[in-house]
Short mmCIF file of C-alpha atoms and ligand atoms in Angstrom, two decimals:
data_model
loop_
_atom_site.label_atom_id
_atom_site.label_comp_id
_atom_site.label_asym_id
_atom_site.label_seq_id
_atom_site.Cartn_x
_atom_site.Cartn_y
_atom_site.Cartn_z
CA MET A 1368 -15.91 -18.69 -17.23
CA ASP A 1369 -17.32 -18.61 -13.70
CA LEU A 1370 -15.26 -17.69 -10.67
CA THR A 1371 -16.57 -18.73 -7.27
CA LEU A 1372 -14.68 -16.92 -4.55
CA PRO A 1373 -14.97 -16.45 -0.81
CA LYS A 1374 -16.71 -13.16 -0.06
CA TRP A 1375 -14.05 -10.48 0.15
CA TYR A 1376 -13.12 -7.54 2.39
CA ASP A 1377 -12.68 -3.93 1.40
CA LEU A 1378 -10.13 -2.64 3.87
CA HIS A 1379 -10.38 0.98 2.85
CA THR A 1380 -13.60 2.55 1.70
CA HIS A 1381 -15.73 5.65 2.23
CA PHE A 1382 -19.42 5.38 3.09
CA ARG A 1383 -19.84 9.06 4.04
CA GLN A 1384 -22.84 10.05 6.15
CA GLY A 1385 -26.47 11.10 5.79
CA ALA A 1386 -29.07 10.28 3.18
CA ASN A 1387 -26.91 8.40 0.64
CA VAL A 1388 -25.10 5.99 2.96
CA GLY A 1389 -27.62 3.22 2.25
CA LEU A 1390 -26.88 3.39 -1.50
CA TYR A 1391 -23.16 3.01 -0.97
CA VAL A 1392 -23.46 0.20 1.56
CA ALA A 1393 -25.90 -1.63 -0.75
CA ASP A 1394 -23.42 -1.36 -3.63
CA HIS A 1395 -20.77 -2.98 -1.45
CA LEU A 1396 -23.03 -5.80 -0.36
CA ALA A 1397 -24.07 -6.40 -3.97
CA MET A 1398 -20.46 -6.98 -5.04
CA GLY A 1399 -19.88 -9.87 -2.64
CA CYS A 1400 -18.22 -7.77 0.04
CA ALA A 1401 -18.34 -9.42 3.46
CA GLY A 1402 -16.87 -6.57 5.46
CA ALA A 1403 -15.38 -3.13 5.25
CA LEU A 1404 -13.08 -0.66 6.89
CA ALA A 1405 -15.05 2.58 6.69
CA MET A 1406 -12.90 5.68 6.68
CA PRO A 1407 -13.46 8.38 9.31
CA ASN A 1408 -13.11 11.50 7.12
CA THR A 1409 -16.73 12.50 7.63
CA LYS A 1410 -17.83 16.03 8.51
CA PRO A 1411 -17.09 16.45 11.37
CA PRO A 1412 -14.46 13.70 11.56
CA VAL A 1413 -14.79 10.47 13.54
CA SER A 1414 -12.29 11.56 16.17
CA ARG A 1415 -13.80 10.12 19.37
CA ILE A 1416 -14.44 6.60 20.53
CA SER A 1417 -17.88 6.72 22.06
CA GLY A 1418 -20.73 9.03 23.01
CA ALA A 1419 -23.02 11.31 21.09
CA ASP A 1420 -21.80 13.28 18.07
CA THR A 1421 -20.99 16.95 18.65
CA LYS A 1422 -20.48 19.86 16.26
CA THR A 1423 -16.76 19.12 16.01
CA ALA A 1424 -16.49 15.37 16.46
CA ARG A 1425 -18.31 12.16 15.71
CA SER A 1426 -17.68 8.97 17.63
CA ILE A 1427 -16.88 5.51 16.30
CA GLU A 1428 -19.85 4.26 18.31
CA ALA A 1429 -22.32 6.73 16.76
CA TYR A 1430 -20.95 6.41 13.22
CA ARG A 1431 -21.12 2.63 13.50
CA GLU A 1432 -24.76 2.93 14.51
CA GLU A 1433 -25.49 5.15 11.51
CA LEU A 1434 -23.82 2.67 9.15
CA PHE A 1435 -25.60 -0.28 10.77
CA GLU A 1436 -28.95 1.39 10.31
CA ALA A 1437 -28.11 2.02 6.66
CA GLY A 1438 -27.50 -1.70 6.04
CA ALA A 1439 -23.93 -2.28 7.23
CA SER A 1440 -25.12 -4.68 9.95
CA ALA A 1441 -25.14 -7.26 7.14
CA PHE A 1442 -21.33 -7.13 7.04
CA ASP A 1443 -19.50 -9.62 9.23
CA GLN A 1444 -16.81 -7.01 9.90
CA LEU A 1445 -17.05 -3.25 10.16
CA ILE A 1446 -13.89 -1.48 11.23
CA ILE A 1447 -13.98 2.29 11.73
CA PRO A 1448 -10.56 3.79 12.35
CA LEU A 1449 -10.20 6.75 14.66
CA TYR A 1450 -9.20 9.93 12.80
CA LEU A 1451 -5.98 11.13 14.46
CA THR A 1452 -6.47 14.79 15.36
CA ARG A 1453 -5.19 17.22 17.97
CA GLU A 1454 -7.90 15.80 20.26
CA THR A 1455 -6.47 12.28 20.23
CA THR A 1456 -4.94 11.18 23.54
CA PRO A 1457 -3.19 7.99 24.72
CA ALA A 1458 -6.06 7.50 27.20
CA MET A 1459 -8.52 7.42 24.30
CA ILE A 1460 -6.48 4.69 22.63
CA VAL A 1461 -6.44 2.60 25.81
CA ALA A 1462 -10.15 3.07 26.47
CA GLY A 1463 -10.98 2.40 22.81
CA ALA A 1464 -8.95 -0.79 22.74
CA GLU A 1465 -10.48 -2.01 25.99
CA SER A 1466 -14.02 -1.33 24.78
CA GLY A 1467 -13.37 -3.23 21.53
CA LEU A 1468 -14.59 -0.27 19.45
CA LEU A 1469 -11.09 0.76 18.41
CA ARG A 1470 -9.11 -1.46 16.07
CA ALA A 1471 -7.28 1.10 13.92
CA CYS A 1472 -6.34 4.78 13.72
CA LYS A 1473 -6.02 6.84 10.56
CA TYR A 1474 -3.30 9.33 9.77
CA TYR A 1475 -4.26 12.03 7.27
CA PRO A 1476 -1.62 14.44 6.00
CA PRO A 1477 -3.06 17.89 6.79
CA HIS A 1478 -4.83 19.28 3.71
CA GLY A 1479 -3.53 16.35 1.66
CA THR A 1480 -6.88 14.94 0.50
CA THR A 1481 -10.67 15.12 0.93
CA ASN A 1482 -11.62 16.22 4.49
CA SER A 1483 -8.07 15.90 5.77
CA GLU A 1484 -7.79 19.35 7.34
CA HIS A 1485 -7.98 17.89 10.86
CA GLY A 1486 -4.82 15.87 10.34
CA VAL A 1487 -1.71 16.56 12.40
CA PRO A 1488 1.73 16.34 10.70
CA MET A 1489 3.37 12.93 11.07
CA ASP A 1490 6.45 14.39 12.73
CA GLU A 1491 4.30 15.29 15.72
CA TRP A 1492 3.20 11.66 16.21
CA ILE A 1493 6.51 9.86 15.78
CA GLY A 1494 7.96 8.81 19.12
CA GLY A 1495 4.86 10.03 20.96
CA GLU A 1496 2.55 8.42 23.48
CA VAL A 1497 -0.39 7.93 21.13
CA PHE A 1498 1.60 5.65 18.81
CA THR A 1499 3.11 3.91 21.85
CA ALA A 1500 -0.37 3.23 23.25
CA MET A 1501 -1.35 1.85 19.83
CA GLU A 1502 1.65 -0.47 19.88
CA ASP A 1503 0.82 -1.64 23.39
CA HIS A 1504 -2.77 -2.46 22.45
CA GLY A 1505 -2.30 -3.86 18.94
CA ILE A 1506 -4.12 -0.98 17.26
CA VAL A 1507 -3.29 -0.75 13.54
CA LEU A 1508 -2.04 2.54 12.08
CA CYS A 1509 -3.58 3.26 8.67
CA ILE A 1510 -1.43 5.75 6.81
CA HIS A 1511 -2.21 8.03 3.91
CA GLY A 1512 1.44 8.14 2.88
CA GLU A 1513 2.08 11.47 1.24
CA GLN A 1514 4.41 14.17 2.50
CA HIS A 1515 2.23 17.18 3.29
CA GLY A 1516 2.81 20.84 2.58
CA LEU A 1517 4.97 20.49 -0.55
CA ILE A 1518 4.92 23.06 -3.33
CA GLY A 1519 3.58 21.84 -6.69
CA SER A 1520 6.94 21.13 -8.32
CA ALA A 1521 7.99 18.87 -5.45
CA TYR A 1522 4.52 17.37 -4.95
CA PHE A 1523 4.51 15.72 -8.37
CA ASP A 1524 7.67 15.55 -10.43
CA ALA A 1525 9.20 13.00 -12.82
CA HIS A 1526 11.62 11.60 -10.26
CA GLN A 1527 9.83 12.10 -6.98
CA THR A 1528 6.33 12.64 -5.67
CA ALA A 1529 4.76 13.39 -2.30
CA GLU A 1530 4.36 9.63 -1.89
CA SER A 1531 7.89 8.59 -2.81
CA ILE A 1532 9.26 11.28 -0.48
CA PHE A 1533 7.07 10.01 2.37
CA TYR A 1534 8.26 6.42 1.91
CA ALA A 1535 11.90 7.45 1.61
CA GLN A 1536 12.02 9.93 4.48
CA THR A 1537 9.17 9.41 6.91
CA LEU A 1538 8.02 5.81 7.06
CA PRO A 1539 11.46 4.41 8.02
CA ARG A 1540 11.43 6.73 11.03
CA ILE A 1541 8.03 5.46 12.16
CA LEU A 1542 9.19 1.85 11.94
CA GLU A 1543 12.32 2.60 13.88
CA ALA A 1544 10.65 4.61 16.63
CA HIS A 1545 7.77 2.11 17.03
CA PRO A 1546 9.12 -1.41 16.57
CA ARG A 1547 5.82 -3.14 17.42
CA LEU A 1548 3.41 -0.85 15.60
CA ARG A 1549 1.31 -2.57 12.92
CA ILE A 1550 1.00 -0.37 9.86
CA VAL A 1551 -1.12 -0.41 6.73
CA CYS A 1552 0.31 1.70 3.93
CA GLU A 1553 -2.91 2.69 2.28
CA HIS A 1554 -3.68 3.01 -1.41
CA ILE A 1555 -0.04 2.86 -2.45
CA THR A 1556 0.68 4.13 -5.95
CA THR A 1557 4.43 4.08 -6.54
CA ALA A 1558 7.18 1.54 -7.16
CA ALA A 1559 8.96 3.18 -4.21
CA ALA A 1560 6.12 2.38 -1.82
CA ALA A 1561 5.66 -1.17 -3.15
CA SER A 1562 9.33 -1.92 -2.72
CA PHE A 1563 9.36 -0.38 0.76
CA VAL A 1564 6.45 -2.58 1.87
CA THR A 1565 7.96 -5.71 0.30
CA GLY A 1566 11.20 -5.15 2.18
CA ALA A 1567 9.59 -4.16 5.49
CA PRO A 1568 8.86 -6.52 8.39
CA ASP A 1569 5.60 -8.51 8.36
CA ARG A 1570 3.89 -5.95 10.58
CA VAL A 1571 3.68 -3.68 7.52
CA GLY A 1572 1.00 -4.32 4.88
CA ALA A 1573 -0.55 -2.27 2.10
CA THR A 1574 -3.82 -1.76 0.27
CA ILE A 1575 -4.00 -1.11 -3.47
CA THR A 1576 -7.02 0.30 -5.33
CA PRO A 1577 -8.42 -0.94 -8.64
CA GLN A 1578 -7.61 2.36 -10.35
CA HIS A 1579 -3.93 2.22 -9.43
CA LEU A 1580 -3.65 -1.30 -10.85
CA LEU A 1581 -5.49 -0.36 -14.04
CA TYR A 1582 -4.46 3.15 -14.98
CA THR A 1583 -1.57 5.57 -15.19
CA VAL A 1584 -1.42 9.36 -15.13
CA GLY A 1585 -1.51 9.28 -18.94
CA HIS A 1586 -5.06 7.90 -18.79
CA LEU A 1587 -6.05 10.77 -16.52
CA ILE A 1588 -4.47 13.48 -18.64
CA GLN A 1589 -5.57 12.17 -22.05
CA GLY A 1590 -8.95 13.89 -22.29
CA LEU A 1591 -8.70 15.06 -18.66
CA LYS A 1592 -10.75 12.15 -17.33
CA TYR A 1593 -11.46 13.72 -14.00
CA HIS A 1594 -13.43 10.76 -12.68
CA LEU A 1595 -10.03 9.12 -12.35
CA TYR A 1596 -8.79 11.93 -10.15
CA CYS A 1597 -8.09 10.55 -6.69
CA LEU A 1598 -5.31 10.95 -4.16
CA PRO A 1599 -2.63 9.82 -4.24
CA ILE A 1600 -2.88 10.48 -7.97
CA VAL A 1601 -2.32 7.63 -10.46
CA LYS A 1602 1.35 7.46 -11.44
CA PHE A 1603 3.58 6.15 -14.21
CA GLU A 1604 3.81 2.88 -16.10
CA SER A 1605 6.81 1.70 -14.04
CA ASP A 1606 4.76 2.29 -10.87
CA ARG A 1607 1.74 0.41 -12.18
CA ALA A 1608 4.04 -2.46 -13.20
CA ALA A 1609 5.52 -2.60 -9.69
CA LEU A 1610 2.06 -2.66 -8.09
CA ARG A 1611 0.97 -5.43 -10.45
CA GLU A 1612 4.06 -7.43 -9.63
CA ALA A 1613 3.46 -6.95 -5.90
CA VAL A 1614 -0.09 -8.34 -6.02
CA MET A 1615 0.79 -11.18 -8.41
CA THR A 1616 3.83 -12.51 -6.53
CA PRO A 1617 2.96 -16.11 -5.58
CA GLY A 1618 2.28 -16.54 -1.88
CA GLN A 1619 2.52 -12.82 -1.09
CA SER A 1620 0.86 -11.90 2.19
CA LYS A 1621 1.32 -8.13 2.44
CA PHE A 1622 -0.84 -6.62 -0.27
CA PHE A 1623 -4.62 -6.65 -0.10
CA ALA A 1624 -7.77 -5.02 -1.42
CA GLY A 1625 -8.77 -1.58 -0.24
CA THR A 1626 -10.77 0.10 -2.98
CA ASP A 1627 -10.72 3.64 -1.61
CA SER A 1628 -14.16 3.85 -3.19
CA ALA A 1629 -15.05 7.48 -2.53
CA PRO A 1630 -18.42 8.82 -3.61
CA HIS A 1631 -18.56 12.49 -4.56
CA THR A 1632 -21.83 14.14 -5.54
CA THR A 1633 -19.96 17.14 -6.97
CA LYS A 1634 -16.80 16.04 -8.68
CA ALA A 1635 -15.62 18.94 -10.82
CA THR A 1636 -15.99 22.40 -9.32
CA GLU A 1637 -15.13 25.88 -10.56
CA CYS A 1638 -11.82 25.86 -8.77
CA GLY A 1639 -10.70 22.27 -8.95
CA CYS A 1640 -11.82 18.70 -8.63
CA ALA A 1641 -12.85 16.61 -5.66
CA ALA A 1642 -10.44 13.72 -5.13
CA GLY A 1643 -11.86 10.20 -5.08
CA CYS A 1644 -13.08 7.48 -7.48
CA TYR A 1645 -16.34 5.65 -6.84
CA THR A 1646 -16.00 1.89 -7.36
CA GLY A 1647 -18.96 0.66 -5.31
CA GLY A 1648 -20.67 -2.21 -7.17
CA CYS A 1649 -17.75 -2.85 -9.53
CA ALA A 1650 -14.52 -3.31 -7.57
CA PRO A 1651 -14.00 -7.11 -7.90
CA GLN A 1652 -14.71 -6.82 -11.61
CA LEU A 1653 -12.09 -4.06 -11.93
CA TYR A 1654 -9.56 -5.97 -9.84
CA ALA A 1655 -10.14 -9.06 -12.02
CA MET A 1656 -9.55 -6.99 -15.16
CA ALA A 1657 -6.35 -5.59 -13.66
CA PHE A 1658 -5.06 -9.05 -12.75
CA GLU A 1659 -5.77 -10.26 -16.27
CA GLU A 1660 -4.07 -7.23 -17.81
CA ALA A 1661 -1.11 -8.05 -15.61
CA GLY A 1662 -1.00 -11.54 -17.10
CA ALA A 1663 -2.95 -13.64 -14.58
CA ASP A 1664 -5.02 -16.52 -15.88
CA LEU A 1665 -7.96 -16.50 -13.49
CA GLY A 1666 -9.04 -19.85 -14.88
CA SER A 1667 -5.86 -21.47 -13.56
CA ASP A 1668 -5.21 -22.54 -9.97
CA ALA A 1669 -2.22 -20.20 -9.69
CA GLY A 1670 -4.13 -17.19 -11.05
CA ARG A 1671 -7.12 -17.80 -8.81
CA GLU A 1672 -4.88 -18.31 -5.81
CA SER A 1673 -3.10 -14.96 -6.20
CA PHE A 1674 -6.39 -13.15 -6.86
CA THR A 1675 -8.02 -14.76 -3.81
CA ARG A 1676 -5.10 -13.90 -1.55
CA PHE A 1677 -5.24 -10.27 -2.56
CA LEU A 1678 -9.03 -9.89 -2.50
CA CYS A 1679 -10.21 -12.25 0.23
CA SER A 1680 -7.56 -13.54 2.62
CA ASN A 1681 -4.53 -11.30 3.13
CA GLY A 1682 -6.58 -8.40 4.50
CA PRO A 1683 -8.40 -10.44 7.16
CA ALA A 1684 -5.13 -12.13 8.15
CA PHE A 1685 -3.44 -8.75 8.60
CA TYR A 1686 -6.30 -7.33 10.68
CA GLY A 1687 -6.58 -10.58 12.65
CA PHE A 1688 -9.98 -11.94 11.75
CA GLU A 1689 -11.14 -14.98 9.82
CA GLY A 1690 -11.92 -14.75 6.13
CA SER A 1691 -15.51 -15.32 5.03
CA LYS A 1692 -16.91 -18.84 4.74
CA GLU A 1693 -19.55 -17.60 2.30
CA THR A 1694 -18.97 -17.28 -1.42
CA PHE A 1695 -19.99 -15.07 -4.32
CA MET A 1696 -19.73 -15.71 -8.01
CA MET A 1697 -18.29 -13.69 -10.85
CA LYS A 1698 -18.99 -14.42 -14.50
CA ARG A 1699 -16.92 -13.54 -17.50
CA GLU A 1700 -19.71 -11.52 -19.04
CA THR A 1701 -19.59 -7.86 -19.92
CA SER A 1702 -21.52 -5.41 -17.75
CA HIS A 1703 -21.96 -1.67 -17.34
CA THR A 1704 -22.20 0.74 -14.46
CA LYS A 1705 -24.45 3.76 -14.16
CA PRO A 1706 -24.52 6.87 -11.99
CA HIS A 1707 -26.53 7.20 -8.80
CA LEU A 1708 -28.72 10.25 -9.26
CA THR A 1709 -28.89 11.54 -5.71
CA GLU A 1710 -30.52 14.72 -4.45
CA ASP A 1711 -27.07 16.18 -3.92
CA GLY A 1712 -25.89 15.37 -7.45
CA PRO A 1713 -24.76 12.35 -9.49
CA VAL A 1714 -22.30 9.83 -8.09
CA VAL A 1715 -20.50 8.51 -11.16
CA PRO A 1716 -18.82 5.11 -10.92
CA LEU A 1717 -15.28 5.11 -12.25
CA PRO A 1718 -15.96 2.76 -15.22
CA TYR A 1719 -18.87 4.95 -16.35
CA GLY A 1720 -16.70 8.04 -16.08
CA MET A 1721 -13.93 6.33 -18.07
CA GLY A 1722 -16.26 4.89 -20.72
CA LEU A 1723 -15.10 1.43 -19.63
CA THR A 1724 -17.10 -1.75 -20.18
CA LEU A 1725 -16.56 -4.26 -17.40
CA GLU A 1726 -15.43 -7.64 -18.67
CA TRP A 1727 -16.87 -9.36 -15.62
CA SER A 1728 -20.16 -9.29 -13.81
CA ILE A 1729 -21.29 -10.40 -10.37
CA ALA A 1730 -23.54 -13.41 -10.74
CA ALA A 1731 -24.80 -14.09 -7.26
CA SER A 1732 -23.99 -13.36 -3.65
C1 LIG B 2637 -10.84 10.17 -0.43
C2 LIG B 2637 -12.23 10.77 -0.18
O1 LIG B 2637 -12.85 11.24 -1.13
O2 LIG B 2637 -12.69 10.74 0.95
N1 LIG B 2637 -10.35 10.66 -1.69
C3 LIG B 2637 -9.38 10.12 -2.45
O3 LIG B 2637 -8.97 10.76 -3.44
N2 LIG B 2637 -8.86 8.94 -2.21
C4 LIG B 2637 -9.94 10.46 0.69
C5 LIG B 2637 -8.68 9.66 0.69
O4 LIG B 2637 -8.69 8.47 1.01
O5 LIG B 2637 -7.62 10.20 0.34
ZN1 LIG B 2638 -9.65 6.90 1.11
#
């Protein structure tokens, strides 16, 4: 079976910085990706709008230039959110919006994930002038929705997790305090988050990664498959089922692709494991496998329609740009991934790390 689709958009990915950026961007282009939202958790973070990089801050303008030089100028969209830090001011939001460089801002829970130590607790933003300036200028708030600072037993327990707590206690307060703010709930992993987004007004959307549609925490623990370790961590079967239902609901407009592809050159360390799964080069194949596992027939009009909405059209509609007029083709043929052997260490794609054969391949872009 062949599947010809419009080129798609990855509305949450990590291209990092420095020597390997070109590899990661090339992997995205090779999988029919027309545009990307490139996360700002570089070192130092992308926490300014324009001007030269300094020791403590990069600018959207300078990071964009780096990505362009590494091949990202071939994308028809490149959104770089501003990392919300203690440096962020309402004036920066206004200037960023007026210059056209700023389209989104990213909230990281302090110390909640890779390079998130510059994040400021959500309570300090709610009701404040930065979010109000974002509302006034149509700047999207991208949220890593996990309650920060919890002890282990509250962070991940059978009946609640850092994510379910965030969606129960914190997100409703943001919506109430900022009635015009557009929000993307990023890489959601729980039934609680999926149901929150479904019931929220249209100004709230969500991205879902391939790994959260394919796997549960059991897959991670059985054999300690650390290549599947990302944050928020994969959850339970009932959560995966809720995410699958969310993406498969006919006509749904809120859920869209954001791979959270996150290359790490050192994954396991002596005192833990870097969080992030690399899905560059293989994300549409993984999403297709997840849709099929969830019961979609990608050969039927209905199956193709729900897959296309999720992968290619809902994301652009939410961010307010046109979907791609170009196409790429997937074939129902098995394929394999292999690590990038970089000077800093190997970057292992998730399927390779999981011993997974892809049931699809990319035929042409
Ligand atoms: C991301 C990374 O490696 O930058 N890691 C992850 O586990 N998802 C950061 C993030 O998006 O949380
Ligand atoms: Zn991410």
